[in-house]
CSV table of C-alpha atoms in Angstrom, one decimal:
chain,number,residue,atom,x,y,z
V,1,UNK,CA,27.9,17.6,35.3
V,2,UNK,CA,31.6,18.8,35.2
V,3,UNK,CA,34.8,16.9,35.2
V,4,UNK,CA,36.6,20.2,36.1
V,5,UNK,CA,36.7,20.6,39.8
V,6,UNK,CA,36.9,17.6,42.3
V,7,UNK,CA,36.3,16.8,45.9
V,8,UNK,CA,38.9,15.5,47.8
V,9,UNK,CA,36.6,13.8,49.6
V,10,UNK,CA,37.3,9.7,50.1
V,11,UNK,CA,34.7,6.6,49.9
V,12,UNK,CA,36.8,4.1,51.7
V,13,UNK,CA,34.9,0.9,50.5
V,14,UNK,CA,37.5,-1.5,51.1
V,15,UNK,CA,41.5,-1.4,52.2
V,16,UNK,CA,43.6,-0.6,49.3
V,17,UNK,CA,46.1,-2.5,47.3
V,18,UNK,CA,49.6,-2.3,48.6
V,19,UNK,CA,50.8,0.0,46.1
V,20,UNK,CA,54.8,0.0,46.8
V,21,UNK,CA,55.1,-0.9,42.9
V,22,UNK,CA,53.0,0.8,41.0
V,23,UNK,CA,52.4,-2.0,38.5
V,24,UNK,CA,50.9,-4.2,40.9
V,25,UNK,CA,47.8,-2.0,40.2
V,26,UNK,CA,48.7,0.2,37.3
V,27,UNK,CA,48.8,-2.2,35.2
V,28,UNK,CA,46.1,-4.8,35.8
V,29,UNK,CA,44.5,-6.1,32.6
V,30,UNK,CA,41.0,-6.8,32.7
V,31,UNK,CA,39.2,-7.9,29.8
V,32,UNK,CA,36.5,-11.0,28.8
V,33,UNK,CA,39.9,-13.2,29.4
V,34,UNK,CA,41.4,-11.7,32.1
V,35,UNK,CA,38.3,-11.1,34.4
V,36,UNK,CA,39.1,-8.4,37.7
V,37,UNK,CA,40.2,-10.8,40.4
V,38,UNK,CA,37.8,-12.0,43.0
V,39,UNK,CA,39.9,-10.3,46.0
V,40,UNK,CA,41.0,-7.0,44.4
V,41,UNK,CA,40.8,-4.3,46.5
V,42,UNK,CA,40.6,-0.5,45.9
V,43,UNK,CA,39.9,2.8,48.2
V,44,UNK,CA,37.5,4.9,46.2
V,45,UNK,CA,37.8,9.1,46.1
V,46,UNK,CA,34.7,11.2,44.8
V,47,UNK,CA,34.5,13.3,42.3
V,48,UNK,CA,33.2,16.8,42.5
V,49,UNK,CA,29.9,15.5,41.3
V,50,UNK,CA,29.4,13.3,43.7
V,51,UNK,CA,28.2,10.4,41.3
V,52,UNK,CA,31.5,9.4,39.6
V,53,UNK,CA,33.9,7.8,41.9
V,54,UNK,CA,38.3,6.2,40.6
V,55,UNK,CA,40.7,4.7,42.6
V,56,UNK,CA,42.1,7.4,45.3
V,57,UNK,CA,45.8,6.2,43.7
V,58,UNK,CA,44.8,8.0,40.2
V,59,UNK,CA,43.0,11.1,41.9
V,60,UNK,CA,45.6,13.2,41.6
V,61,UNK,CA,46.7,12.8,38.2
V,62,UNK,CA,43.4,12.5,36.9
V,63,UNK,CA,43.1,16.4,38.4
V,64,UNK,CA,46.0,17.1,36.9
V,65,UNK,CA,45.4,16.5,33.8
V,66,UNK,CA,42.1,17.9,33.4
V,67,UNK,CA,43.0,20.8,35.3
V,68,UNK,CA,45.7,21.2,32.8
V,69,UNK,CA,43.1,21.1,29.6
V,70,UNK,CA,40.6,23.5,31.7
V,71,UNK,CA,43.1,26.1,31.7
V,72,UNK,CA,43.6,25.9,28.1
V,73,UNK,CA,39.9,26.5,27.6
V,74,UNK,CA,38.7,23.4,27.1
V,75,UNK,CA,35.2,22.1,29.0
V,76,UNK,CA,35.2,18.0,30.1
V,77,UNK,CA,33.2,16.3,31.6
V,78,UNK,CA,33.8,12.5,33.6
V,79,UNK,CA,30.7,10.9,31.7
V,80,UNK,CA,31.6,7.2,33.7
V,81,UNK,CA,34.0,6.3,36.2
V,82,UNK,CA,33.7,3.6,38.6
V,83,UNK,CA,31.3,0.8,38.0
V,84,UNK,CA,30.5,-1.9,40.4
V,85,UNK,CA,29.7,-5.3,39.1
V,86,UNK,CA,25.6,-4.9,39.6
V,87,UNK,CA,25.8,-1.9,37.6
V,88,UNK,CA,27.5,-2.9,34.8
V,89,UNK,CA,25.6,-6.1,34.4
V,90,UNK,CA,22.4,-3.6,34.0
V,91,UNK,CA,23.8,-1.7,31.6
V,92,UNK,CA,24.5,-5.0,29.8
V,93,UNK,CA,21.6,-6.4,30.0
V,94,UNK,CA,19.7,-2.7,28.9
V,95,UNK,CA,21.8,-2.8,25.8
V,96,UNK,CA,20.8,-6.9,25.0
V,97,UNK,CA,17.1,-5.8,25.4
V,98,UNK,CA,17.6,-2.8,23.1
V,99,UNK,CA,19.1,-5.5,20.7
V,100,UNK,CA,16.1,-7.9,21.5
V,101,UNK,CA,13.5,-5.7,20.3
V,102,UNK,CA,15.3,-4.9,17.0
V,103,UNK,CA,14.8,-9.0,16.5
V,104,UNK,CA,18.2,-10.3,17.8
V,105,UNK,CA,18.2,-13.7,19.7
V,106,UNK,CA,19.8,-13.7,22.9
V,107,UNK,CA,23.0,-15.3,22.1
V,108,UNK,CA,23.1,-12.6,19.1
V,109,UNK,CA,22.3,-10.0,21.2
V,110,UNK,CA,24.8,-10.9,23.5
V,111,UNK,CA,28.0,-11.4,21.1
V,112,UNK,CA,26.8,-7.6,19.7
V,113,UNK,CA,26.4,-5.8,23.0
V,114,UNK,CA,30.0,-7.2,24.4
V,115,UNK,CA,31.4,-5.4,21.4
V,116,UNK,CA,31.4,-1.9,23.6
V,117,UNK,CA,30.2,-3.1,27.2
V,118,UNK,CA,31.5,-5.6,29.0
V,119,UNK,CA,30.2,-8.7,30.8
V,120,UNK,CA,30.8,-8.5,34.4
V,121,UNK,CA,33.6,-8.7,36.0
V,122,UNK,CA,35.7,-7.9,33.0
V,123,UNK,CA,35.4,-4.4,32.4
V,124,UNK,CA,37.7,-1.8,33.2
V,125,UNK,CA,35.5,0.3,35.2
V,126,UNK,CA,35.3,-1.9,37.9
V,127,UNK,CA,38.8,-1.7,38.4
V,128,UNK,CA,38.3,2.7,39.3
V,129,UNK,CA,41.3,3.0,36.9
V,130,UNK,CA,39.2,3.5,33.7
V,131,UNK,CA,36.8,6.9,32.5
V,132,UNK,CA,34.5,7.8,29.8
V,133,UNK,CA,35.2,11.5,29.3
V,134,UNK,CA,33.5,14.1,26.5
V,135,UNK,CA,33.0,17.5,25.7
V,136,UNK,CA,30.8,19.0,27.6
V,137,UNK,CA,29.2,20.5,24.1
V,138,UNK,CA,28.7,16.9,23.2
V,139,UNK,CA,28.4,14.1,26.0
V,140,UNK,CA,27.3,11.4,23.5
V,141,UNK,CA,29.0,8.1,23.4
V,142,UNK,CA,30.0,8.3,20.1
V,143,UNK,CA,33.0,8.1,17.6
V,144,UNK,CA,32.0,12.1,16.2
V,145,UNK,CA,33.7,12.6,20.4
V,146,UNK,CA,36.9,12.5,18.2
V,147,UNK,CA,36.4,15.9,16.6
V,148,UNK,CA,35.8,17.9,19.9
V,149,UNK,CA,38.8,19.8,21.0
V,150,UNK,CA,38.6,18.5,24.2
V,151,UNK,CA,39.2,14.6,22.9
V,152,UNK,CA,42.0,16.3,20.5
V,153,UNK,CA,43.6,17.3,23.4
V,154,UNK,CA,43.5,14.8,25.8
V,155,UNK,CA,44.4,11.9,22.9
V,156,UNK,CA,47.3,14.3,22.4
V,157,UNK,CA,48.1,14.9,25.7
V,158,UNK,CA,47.4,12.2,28.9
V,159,UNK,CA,50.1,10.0,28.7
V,160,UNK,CA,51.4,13.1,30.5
V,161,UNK,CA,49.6,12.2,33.3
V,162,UNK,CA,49.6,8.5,33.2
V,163,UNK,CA,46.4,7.8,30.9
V,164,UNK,CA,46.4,5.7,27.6
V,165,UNK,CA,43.4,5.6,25.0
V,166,UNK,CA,42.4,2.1,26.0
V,167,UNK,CA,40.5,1.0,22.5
V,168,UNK,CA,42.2,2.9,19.7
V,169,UNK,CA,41.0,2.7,16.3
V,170,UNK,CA,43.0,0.0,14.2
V,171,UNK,CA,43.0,-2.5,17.3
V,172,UNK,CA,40.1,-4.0,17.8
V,173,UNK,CA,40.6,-7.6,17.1
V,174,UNK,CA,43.5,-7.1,20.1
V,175,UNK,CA,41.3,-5.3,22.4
V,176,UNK,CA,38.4,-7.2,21.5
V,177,UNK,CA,36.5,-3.6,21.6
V,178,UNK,CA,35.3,-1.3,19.4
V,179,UNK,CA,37.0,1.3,19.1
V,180,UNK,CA,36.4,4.2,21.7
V,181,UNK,CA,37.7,7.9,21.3
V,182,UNK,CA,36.6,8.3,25.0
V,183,UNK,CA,37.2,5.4,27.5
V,184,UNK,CA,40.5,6.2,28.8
V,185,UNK,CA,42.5,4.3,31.6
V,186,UNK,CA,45.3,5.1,34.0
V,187,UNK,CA,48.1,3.1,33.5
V,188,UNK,CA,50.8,5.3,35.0
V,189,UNK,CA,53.3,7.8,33.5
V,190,UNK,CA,56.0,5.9,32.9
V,191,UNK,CA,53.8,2.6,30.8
V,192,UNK,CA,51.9,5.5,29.4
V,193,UNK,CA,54.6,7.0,27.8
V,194,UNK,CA,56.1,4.0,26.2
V,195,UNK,CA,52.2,2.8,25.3
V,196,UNK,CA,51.8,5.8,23.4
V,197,UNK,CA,55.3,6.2,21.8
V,198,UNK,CA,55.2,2.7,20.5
V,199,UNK,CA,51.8,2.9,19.6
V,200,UNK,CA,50.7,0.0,21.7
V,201,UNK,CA,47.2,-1.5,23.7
V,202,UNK,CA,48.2,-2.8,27.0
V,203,UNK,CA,47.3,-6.1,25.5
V,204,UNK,CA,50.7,-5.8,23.2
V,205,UNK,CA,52.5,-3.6,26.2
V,206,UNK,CA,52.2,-6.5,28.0
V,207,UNK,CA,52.6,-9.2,26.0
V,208,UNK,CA,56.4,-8.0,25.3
């Protein structure tokens, strides 16, 4: 499943956000107390795989940057993408039963699964600005992603192309997320090039 070569082809699900300043969108926060707004509105663009889908408005930026790292050797691939709320309450709810079996209660299982996925309506995926991507020689969501080249490079490189690391390591009583060398979210070059210079979250970016 590569991240390396996209369709251009659309999904329009819904009308898009009027984008005439880019931080009307770029720069939504969405977290367990900022959930995604009830009326937000996105147009969708496929990826060449034809599972993972981002906002059209990121497309080309998100192909530009992994074009870039392709050419340089390295091998990516777009693990997650866009997540609609139905899914990402399943994947919550696979993660509290994996936690239920090992003897948690539900409540414990809860506060323990929304340490890496979100409840509904507050994760970044549902907003299509926000990716999981690994090496393709190890796809595992996991903090050894680090040591790939391909997350060396792209931690080193996508505030080029308007992508921050969302959860770094060091932040995660701001975030309120354990830290994740692969989830990665378009904030636009100009925030991303600050949020990375400073050393920021968007939390702190936009809390200035």
């Amino acid at each position: 499943m590569g991240g390396l070569v996209f369709s251009s082809e659309d999904e329009n699900t819904s009308p898009p956000i009027a984008a005439s300043d880019e931080g009307e969108w770029s720069l939504l926060l969405v977290n367990r107390d900022n959930p995604l707004p009830e009326d937000y509105a996105l147009q969708l663009t496929c990826l060449n795989n034809g599972l993972n889908r981002v906002r059209a408005d990121i497309y080309e930026d998100l192909s530009a940057m992994l074009t870039a790292g392709t050419e340089e050797g390295l091998r990516f691939v777009v693990a997650s993408a866009y997540r609609d709320r139905e899914y990402q309450q399943g994947l919550l709810e696979e993660d509290m039963a994996i936690l239920a079996s090992a003897g948690y209660s539900r409540d414990e299982a809860y506060r323990e699964a929304t340490r890496t996925t979100m409840p509904p309506g507050c994760s970044e995926h549902e907003t299509g600005l926000a990716l999981d991507i690994v090496s393709l020689d190890n796809q595992r969501l996991e903090e050894a992603q680090e040591e790939t080249p391909e997350n060396i490079w792209l931690r080193e490189n996508c505030w080029k192309y308007g992508f921050i690391l969302r959860y770094p390591r060091g932040k995660e009583e701001i975030t309120g997320i354990d830290y994740e060398p692969w989830h990665f979210r378009y904030v636009g070059r100009a925030a991303a090039e600050e949020i990375t210079r400073l050393g920021l979250t968007l939390e702190e970016y936009l809390a200035r």
